[in-house]
Each structure stands twice: as C-alpha cells, then as structure tokens.
XYZ file of C-alpha atoms in Angstrom:
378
model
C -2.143 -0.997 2.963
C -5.278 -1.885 5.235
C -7.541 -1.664 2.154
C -5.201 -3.764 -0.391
C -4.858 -6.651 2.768
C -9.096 -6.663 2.766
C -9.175 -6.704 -1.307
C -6.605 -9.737 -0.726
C -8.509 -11.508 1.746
C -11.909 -11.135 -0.411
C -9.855 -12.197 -3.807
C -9.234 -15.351 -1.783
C -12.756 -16.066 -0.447
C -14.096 -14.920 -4.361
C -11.440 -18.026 -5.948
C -13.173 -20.562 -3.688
C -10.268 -20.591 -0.857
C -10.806 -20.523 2.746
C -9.640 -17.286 3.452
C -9.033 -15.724 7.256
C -7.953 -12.018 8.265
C -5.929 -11.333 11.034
C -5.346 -7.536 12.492
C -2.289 -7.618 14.319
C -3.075 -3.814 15.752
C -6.305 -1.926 17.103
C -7.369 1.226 14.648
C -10.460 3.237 15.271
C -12.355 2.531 12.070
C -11.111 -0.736 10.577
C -12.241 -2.179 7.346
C -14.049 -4.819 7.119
C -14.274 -7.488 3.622
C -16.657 -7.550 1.046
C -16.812 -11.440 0.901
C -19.248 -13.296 3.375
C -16.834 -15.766 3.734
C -13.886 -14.061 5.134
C -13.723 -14.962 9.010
C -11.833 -12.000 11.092
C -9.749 -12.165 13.770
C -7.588 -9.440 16.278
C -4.498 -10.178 18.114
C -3.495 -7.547 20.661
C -0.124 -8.484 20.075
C 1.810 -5.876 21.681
C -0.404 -6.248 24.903
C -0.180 -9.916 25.162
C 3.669 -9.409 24.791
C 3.798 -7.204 27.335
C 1.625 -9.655 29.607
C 4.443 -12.303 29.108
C 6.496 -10.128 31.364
C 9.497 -10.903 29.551
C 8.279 -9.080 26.441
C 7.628 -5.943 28.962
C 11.177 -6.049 29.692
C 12.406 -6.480 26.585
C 10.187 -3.598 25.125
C 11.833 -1.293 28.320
C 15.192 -2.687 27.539
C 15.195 -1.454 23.618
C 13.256 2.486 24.550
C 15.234 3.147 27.191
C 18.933 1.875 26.177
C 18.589 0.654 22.347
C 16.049 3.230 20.826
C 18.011 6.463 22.128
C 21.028 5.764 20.109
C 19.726 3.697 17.535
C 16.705 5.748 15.113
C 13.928 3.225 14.699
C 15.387 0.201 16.428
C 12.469 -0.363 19.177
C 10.943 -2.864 17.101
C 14.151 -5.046 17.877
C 12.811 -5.465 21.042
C 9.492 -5.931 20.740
C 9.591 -8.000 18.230
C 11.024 -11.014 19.210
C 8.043 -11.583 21.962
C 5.818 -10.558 19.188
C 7.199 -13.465 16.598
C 6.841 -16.048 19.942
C 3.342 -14.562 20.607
C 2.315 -14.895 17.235
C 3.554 -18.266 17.146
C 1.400 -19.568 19.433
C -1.539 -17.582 18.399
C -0.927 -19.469 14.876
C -0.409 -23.118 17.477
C -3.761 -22.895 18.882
C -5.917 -20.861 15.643
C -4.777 -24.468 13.395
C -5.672 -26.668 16.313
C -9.228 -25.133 16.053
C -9.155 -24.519 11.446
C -6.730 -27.123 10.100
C -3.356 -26.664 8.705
C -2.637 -22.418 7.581
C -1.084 -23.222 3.625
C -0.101 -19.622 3.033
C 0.275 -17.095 5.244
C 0.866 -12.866 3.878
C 2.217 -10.356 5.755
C 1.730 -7.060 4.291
C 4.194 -3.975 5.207
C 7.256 -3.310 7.116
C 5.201 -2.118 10.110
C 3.853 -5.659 9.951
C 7.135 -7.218 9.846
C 9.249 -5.646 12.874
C 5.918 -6.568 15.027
C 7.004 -10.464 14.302
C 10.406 -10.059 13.162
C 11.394 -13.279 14.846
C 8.935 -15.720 13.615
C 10.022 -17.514 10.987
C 8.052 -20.162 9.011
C 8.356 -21.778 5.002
C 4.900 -20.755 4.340
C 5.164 -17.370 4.977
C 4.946 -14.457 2.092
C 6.143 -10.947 3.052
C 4.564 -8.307 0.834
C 7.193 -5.249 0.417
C 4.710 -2.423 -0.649
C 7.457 0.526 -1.255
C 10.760 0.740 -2.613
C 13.363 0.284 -0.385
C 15.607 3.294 -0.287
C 19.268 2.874 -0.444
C 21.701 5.377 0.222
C 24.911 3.807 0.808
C 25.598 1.005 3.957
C 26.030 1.422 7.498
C 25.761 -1.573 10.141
C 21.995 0.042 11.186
C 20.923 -0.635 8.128
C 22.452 -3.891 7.697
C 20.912 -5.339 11.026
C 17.946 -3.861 10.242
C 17.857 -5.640 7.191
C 19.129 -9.042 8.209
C 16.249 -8.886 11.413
C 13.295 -8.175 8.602
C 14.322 -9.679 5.168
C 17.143 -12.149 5.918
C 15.961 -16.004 4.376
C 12.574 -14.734 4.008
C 10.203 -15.523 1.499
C 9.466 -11.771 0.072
C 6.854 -10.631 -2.305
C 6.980 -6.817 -3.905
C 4.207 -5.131 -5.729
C 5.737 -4.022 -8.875
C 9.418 -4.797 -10.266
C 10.878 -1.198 -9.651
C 10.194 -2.326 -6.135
C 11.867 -5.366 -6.674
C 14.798 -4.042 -8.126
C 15.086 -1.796 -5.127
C 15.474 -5.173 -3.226
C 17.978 -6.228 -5.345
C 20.304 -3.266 -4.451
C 19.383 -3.739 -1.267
C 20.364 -7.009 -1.269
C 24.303 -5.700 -2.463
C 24.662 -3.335 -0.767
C 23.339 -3.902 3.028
C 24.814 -7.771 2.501
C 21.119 -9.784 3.151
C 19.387 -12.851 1.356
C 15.971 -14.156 0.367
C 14.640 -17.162 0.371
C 12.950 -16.104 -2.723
C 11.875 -12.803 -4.593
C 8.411 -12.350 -6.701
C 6.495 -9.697 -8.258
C 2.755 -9.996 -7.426
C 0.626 -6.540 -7.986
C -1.985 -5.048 -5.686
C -5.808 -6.552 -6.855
C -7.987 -4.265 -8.132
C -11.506 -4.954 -7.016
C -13.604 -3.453 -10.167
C -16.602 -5.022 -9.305
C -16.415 -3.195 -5.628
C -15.358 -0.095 -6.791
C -17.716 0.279 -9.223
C -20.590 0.090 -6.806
C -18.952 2.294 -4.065
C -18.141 5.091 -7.112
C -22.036 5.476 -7.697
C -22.424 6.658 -4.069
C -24.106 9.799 -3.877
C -21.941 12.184 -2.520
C -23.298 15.948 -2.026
C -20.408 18.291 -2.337
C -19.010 17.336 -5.472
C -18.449 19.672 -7.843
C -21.026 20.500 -10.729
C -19.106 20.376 -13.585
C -15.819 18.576 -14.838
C -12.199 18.819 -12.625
C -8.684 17.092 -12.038
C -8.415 15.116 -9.145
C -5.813 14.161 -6.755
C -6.416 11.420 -4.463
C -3.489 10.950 -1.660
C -1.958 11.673 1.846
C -0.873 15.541 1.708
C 2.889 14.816 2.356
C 6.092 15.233 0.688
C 6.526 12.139 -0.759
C 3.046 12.442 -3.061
C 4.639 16.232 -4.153
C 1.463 17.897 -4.511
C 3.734 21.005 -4.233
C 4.615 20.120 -8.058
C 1.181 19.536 -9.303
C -0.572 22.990 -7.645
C 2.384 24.913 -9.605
C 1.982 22.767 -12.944
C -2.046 23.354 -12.482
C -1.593 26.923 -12.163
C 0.888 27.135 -15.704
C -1.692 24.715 -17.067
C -4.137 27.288 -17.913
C -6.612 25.072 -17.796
C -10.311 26.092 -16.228
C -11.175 22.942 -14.558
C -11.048 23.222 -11.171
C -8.586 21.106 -8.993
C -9.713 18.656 -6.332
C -7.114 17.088 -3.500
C -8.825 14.519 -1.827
C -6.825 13.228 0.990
C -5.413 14.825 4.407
C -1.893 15.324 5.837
C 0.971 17.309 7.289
C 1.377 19.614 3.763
C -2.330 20.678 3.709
C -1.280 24.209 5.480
C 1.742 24.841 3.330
C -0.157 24.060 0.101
C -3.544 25.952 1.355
C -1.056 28.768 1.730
C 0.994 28.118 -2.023
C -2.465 27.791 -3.911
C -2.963 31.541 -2.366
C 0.288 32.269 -3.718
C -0.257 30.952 -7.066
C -2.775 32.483 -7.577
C -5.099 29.735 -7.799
C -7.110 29.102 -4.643
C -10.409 29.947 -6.312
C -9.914 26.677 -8.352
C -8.446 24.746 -5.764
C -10.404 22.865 -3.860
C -8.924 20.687 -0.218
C -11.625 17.919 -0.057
C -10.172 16.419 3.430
C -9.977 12.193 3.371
C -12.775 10.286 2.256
C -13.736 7.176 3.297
C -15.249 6.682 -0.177
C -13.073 8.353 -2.511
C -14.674 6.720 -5.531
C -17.281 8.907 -6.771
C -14.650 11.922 -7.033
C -12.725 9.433 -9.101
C -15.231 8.572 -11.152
C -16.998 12.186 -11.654
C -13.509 13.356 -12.787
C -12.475 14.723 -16.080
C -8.970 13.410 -15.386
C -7.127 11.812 -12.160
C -3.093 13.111 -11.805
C -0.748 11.395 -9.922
C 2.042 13.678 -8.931
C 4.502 11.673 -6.534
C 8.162 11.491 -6.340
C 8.395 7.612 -6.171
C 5.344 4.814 -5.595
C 5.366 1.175 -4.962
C 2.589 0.418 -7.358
C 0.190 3.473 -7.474
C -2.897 1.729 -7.381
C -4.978 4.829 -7.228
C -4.125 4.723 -10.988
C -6.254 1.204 -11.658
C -8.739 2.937 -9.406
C -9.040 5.558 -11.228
C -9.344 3.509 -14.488
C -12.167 1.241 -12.807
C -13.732 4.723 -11.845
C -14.094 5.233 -15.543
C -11.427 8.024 -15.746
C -7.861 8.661 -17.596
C -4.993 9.022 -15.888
C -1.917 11.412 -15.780
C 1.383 10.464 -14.313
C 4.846 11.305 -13.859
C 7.679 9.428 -14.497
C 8.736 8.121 -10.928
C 10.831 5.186 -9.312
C 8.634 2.240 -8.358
C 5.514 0.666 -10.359
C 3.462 3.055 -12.030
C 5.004 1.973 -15.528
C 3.511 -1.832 -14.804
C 0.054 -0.056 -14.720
C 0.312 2.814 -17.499
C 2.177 0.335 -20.329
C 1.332 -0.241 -23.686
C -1.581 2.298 -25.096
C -1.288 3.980 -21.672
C 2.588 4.591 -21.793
C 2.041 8.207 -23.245
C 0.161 9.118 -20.307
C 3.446 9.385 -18.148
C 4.854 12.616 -18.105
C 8.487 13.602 -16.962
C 8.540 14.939 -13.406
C 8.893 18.413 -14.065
C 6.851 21.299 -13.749
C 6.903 22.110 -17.319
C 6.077 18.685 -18.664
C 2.842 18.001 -16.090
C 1.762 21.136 -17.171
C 2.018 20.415 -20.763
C 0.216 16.739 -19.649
C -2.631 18.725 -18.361
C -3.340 20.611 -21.257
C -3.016 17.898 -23.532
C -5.387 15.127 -21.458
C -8.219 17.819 -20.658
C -8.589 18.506 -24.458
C -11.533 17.355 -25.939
C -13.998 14.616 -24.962
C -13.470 12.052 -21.774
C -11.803 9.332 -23.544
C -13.124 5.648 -23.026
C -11.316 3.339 -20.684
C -10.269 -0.703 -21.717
C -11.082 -3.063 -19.526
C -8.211 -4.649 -21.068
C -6.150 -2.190 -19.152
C -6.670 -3.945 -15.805
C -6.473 -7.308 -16.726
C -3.271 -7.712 -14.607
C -4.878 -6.699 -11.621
C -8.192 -8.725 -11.575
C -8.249 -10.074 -7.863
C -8.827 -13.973 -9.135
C -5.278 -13.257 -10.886
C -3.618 -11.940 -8.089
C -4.870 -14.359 -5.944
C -3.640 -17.498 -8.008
C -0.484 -16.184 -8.049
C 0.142 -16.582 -4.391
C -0.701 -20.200 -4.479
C 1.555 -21.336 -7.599
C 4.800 -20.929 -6.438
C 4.560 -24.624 -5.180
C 1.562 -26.910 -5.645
C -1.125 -26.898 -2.843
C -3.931 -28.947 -2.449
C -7.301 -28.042 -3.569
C -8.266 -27.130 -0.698
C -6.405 -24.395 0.582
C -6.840 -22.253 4.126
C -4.995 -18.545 3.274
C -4.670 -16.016 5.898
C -3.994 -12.565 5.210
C -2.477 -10.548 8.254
C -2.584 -6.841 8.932
C-alpha cells in the first residue's frame, strides 16, 4: 500500500500537478518518490494526539474499557483526536502551499487514524474487498465511523461490489463510489528489474512474489507445483507467518530441492523479470498488481480465479491465463504456460494502468483548475 501511495504521488508530479506526500506513521525504511517534485512530509499523529491530553485520555478510555469487549474498536478512540489533529495540520500546511484540491487516503489503517475528519475533497482508496458475513451492530458502527457519507474510491470493481453488499447489509452510505486501479509505473520498474542481483537462479523458474500468509495460499501452489511435473524450479519471494509450515510441506512434497524461500526483497523486480512465468495463487485480491508488474517485468502470468480484481488485469487475450482455484487446474496451468518459448508481452496490456491515466482520473470527477495541489497521504 506504501509503494502504490509513492507511484500515486509521482503519477501526479509526472502529469504536471503539484503533488505533496504525507506519512501519517513512522516505519523503519520508508519509501521515498521517484519524481523530484514530490515534497514529503510526516505527521506523528498519534503522538501529537496524545500531547493534546484529551486524545491521551481518550486513547486510555477505548484500551482499557472499549477495546476489551469490542475486537478492533481502539481506533474509535483514537481517532477522533487524530481527525482534529489532522485538521489542523491540513489549517496551517494550506496557510503555508495554497488551497489542498484533492486529498487520497489510502487503506483502512489510514482511515480509523482520522476517522473523524471529514472534508468534500477527500478520496478514500478501499484497497481490499470488504468481507461480509452477515450483520451485527460491530460491524455496523464500524462501518458508519469509516465509510458513512464519504467519498470512497476502490481499486477494481469486485472490490466495489464488495462495497455494495456492504452497503445492504451493515445499513451505511457514500457520498460517492468509483473504480480507479493501482498505477503501474513501467518506466520505474523497468529500470529497477535490470538490477543486478547475485543469487538468482541460472536458468529459467516460476515465481511467486507475496507475504507468506494464508490469504496469498501458497499452500495451494507448492502442492499444484509438485503435480505439475514441471523441472523449473520454484521461487517464493516474500516473508511471513506460513514460511515454517510451507518450508516444512515442500519437505513433505517432496519438492524442497526445487523450492527455493527467497525472503522479501526490497527490489523484487529482477526475479520478476528473469522468470519463465510469475503465478499468483491467492484466495481473494483487491487488484493484484504484482500481475501488471510482472507484465512490465517482461513475463506471463498465471492466475486463479479469485474474488476481487485480477479479472480487470488478465481480460481480453489474457483471460485464458486464469485458472480455477483448484489444485488440479493450477497444475494443469503450469504445464500448459511453461511449454515452449517465453511468450512476448503487449504493452497494450497495461494501458489501463499507465500512471498519467490513473492520475487524471482522480481529478475528473468535478472540474478543477489547471492548477491543481494533490496530496497523497499514507
């Protein structure tokens, strides 16, 4: 999400826009634009909260009495000194810039920090599909606190239709509801996937790139590998909670020998790119950009069939590279994609997602001078 916010922010600057990037939250290595132009900022929000004394309270109040018997409700405290806070952070940054004409909030995390601020110009970026199962009054206020009025943006339309059963069944509406995909910074990635990297393997694989948990089911792409057949080795690029468990089912597969656990990158480009072909194995995705990644990178793509957007990316000439999501049909998808010669990529293919694109689409929902002051926020 950090890395789409920065491809954002430089898609602004690139279009000729005054583009600003704020960082709402401290992380140890942060990324930083591509553009020149893109001016940074950090708000310690949850310590200047705290510092108003009445946040500190509030922020008590909800862990000790709200949090306990509510799962995940802490931000209902901390966020309404956070919305004030950010308030006038925004008061005194347009005394010193000018008028802010769009402002983007990316992810729920980003939301419940500023849950109460409310302002027209505001764009809320919903990155996943919301997951409904059934109503309860949690969800509901939940709901109502993060999405009620607001003006909210999703990445694909399976993750807007998500919304819209959201919006029956937990009883909340927008202000207004567009699809805008993730940019796709070719020109970027193809200079980062050129990087020299020493320990990549000498001769052709299948690559994964993603967090090792549940959700991305590697589980079902190291069996499908191993009733693949196939003799290119397999590369997971990417760390998390399930490396152990599926260091320990490769062993049981009997496939460890061609499995290989490359750990995160902070360059995961060049094992895109040196790929024979990338697989995307998860059980649902808001978008799955690594798939226009991997298409920059040069490579073809494998997918299964899974709620959320991969079907906005792999449509058209690409739509028989989705697979059902089932052992037995990856498998099959393997065999079939490895055969032969590396196929040639369209740059046709990624049209959608060219950052100018994506860009102008935040800025024609209502007409805005020509010269226009966006701020991304983390």
């Amino acid at each position: 999400m950090e890395r789409v916010a920065v491809n954002l922010a430089d898609a602004f600057a690139e279009a000729g826009h005054e583009s600003h990037l704020l960082s709402l939250r401290q992380v140890d290595r942060p990324l930083t634009p591509e553009h020149p132009k893109v001016q940074q900022h950090r708000l310690a929000l949850r310590w200047w909260s705290r510092l108003t004394g009445v946040g500190l309270v509030l922020e008590l109040l909800a862990r000790l009495l709200l949090n306990p018997f509510i799962k995940r409700s802490l931000f209902l405290g901390t966020g309404i000194m956070g919305g004030m806070v950010f308030w006038l952070w925004l008061k005194a940054f347009e005394r010193r810039h000018g008028r802010v004409d769009r402002i983007v909030f990316r992810g729920i995390g980003t939301f419940e920090l500023v849950w109460t601020f409310r302002d027209d110009r505001a764009r809320y970026v919903l990155e996943n599909i919301l997951h409904v199962h059934g109503t309860n009054w949690r969800r509901r206020l939940f709901a109502r606190c993060l999405y009620q009025g607001r003006h909210l943006v999703t990445v694909s339309g399976g993750v807007a239709e998500s919304v819209r059963k959201a919006m029956r069944v937990w009883h909340f509406e927008l202000a207004s509801l567009n699809v805008i995909p993730n940019p796709c910074p070719i020109a970027s990635i193809r200079r980062q996937m050129v990087e020299s990297v020493p320990d990549l393997p000498e001769r052709p694989y299948i690559v994964n790139v993603a967090r090792l948990v549940p959700a991305k089911d590697q589980e079902l792409l190291l069996r499908a590998y191993a009733a693949s057949g196939v003799d290119y080795p397999l590369v997971l690029v990417g760390e998390g909670q399930e490396r152990e468990r599926l260091e320990a089912l490769s062993q049981e597969l009997g496939i460890a020998e061609k499995v290989i656990f490359a750990g995160q990158r902070t360059n995961p480009y060049p094992w895109m790119h040196h790929a024979r072909l990338f697989v995307l194995s998860s059980r649902f995705e808001g978008m799955g950009i690594v798939l226009f990644e991997a298409l920059a990178c040069g490579t073809p793509v494998l997918s299964v069939d899974c709620p959320g957007g991969i079907r906005e990316i792999l449509k058209g000439e690409l739509a028989s590279c989705v697979v059902p999501h089932d052992n037995k049909s990856l498998a099959e998808g393997i065999r079939t994609a490895v055969h032969g010669k590396k196929p040639p990529i369209k740059e046709s293919w990624l049209d959608d997602f060219q950052p100018e694109t994506v860009a102008q689409s935040f800025l024609t929902e209502q007409k805005i001078s020509s010269t226009i002051s966006t701020r991304t926020f983390l």
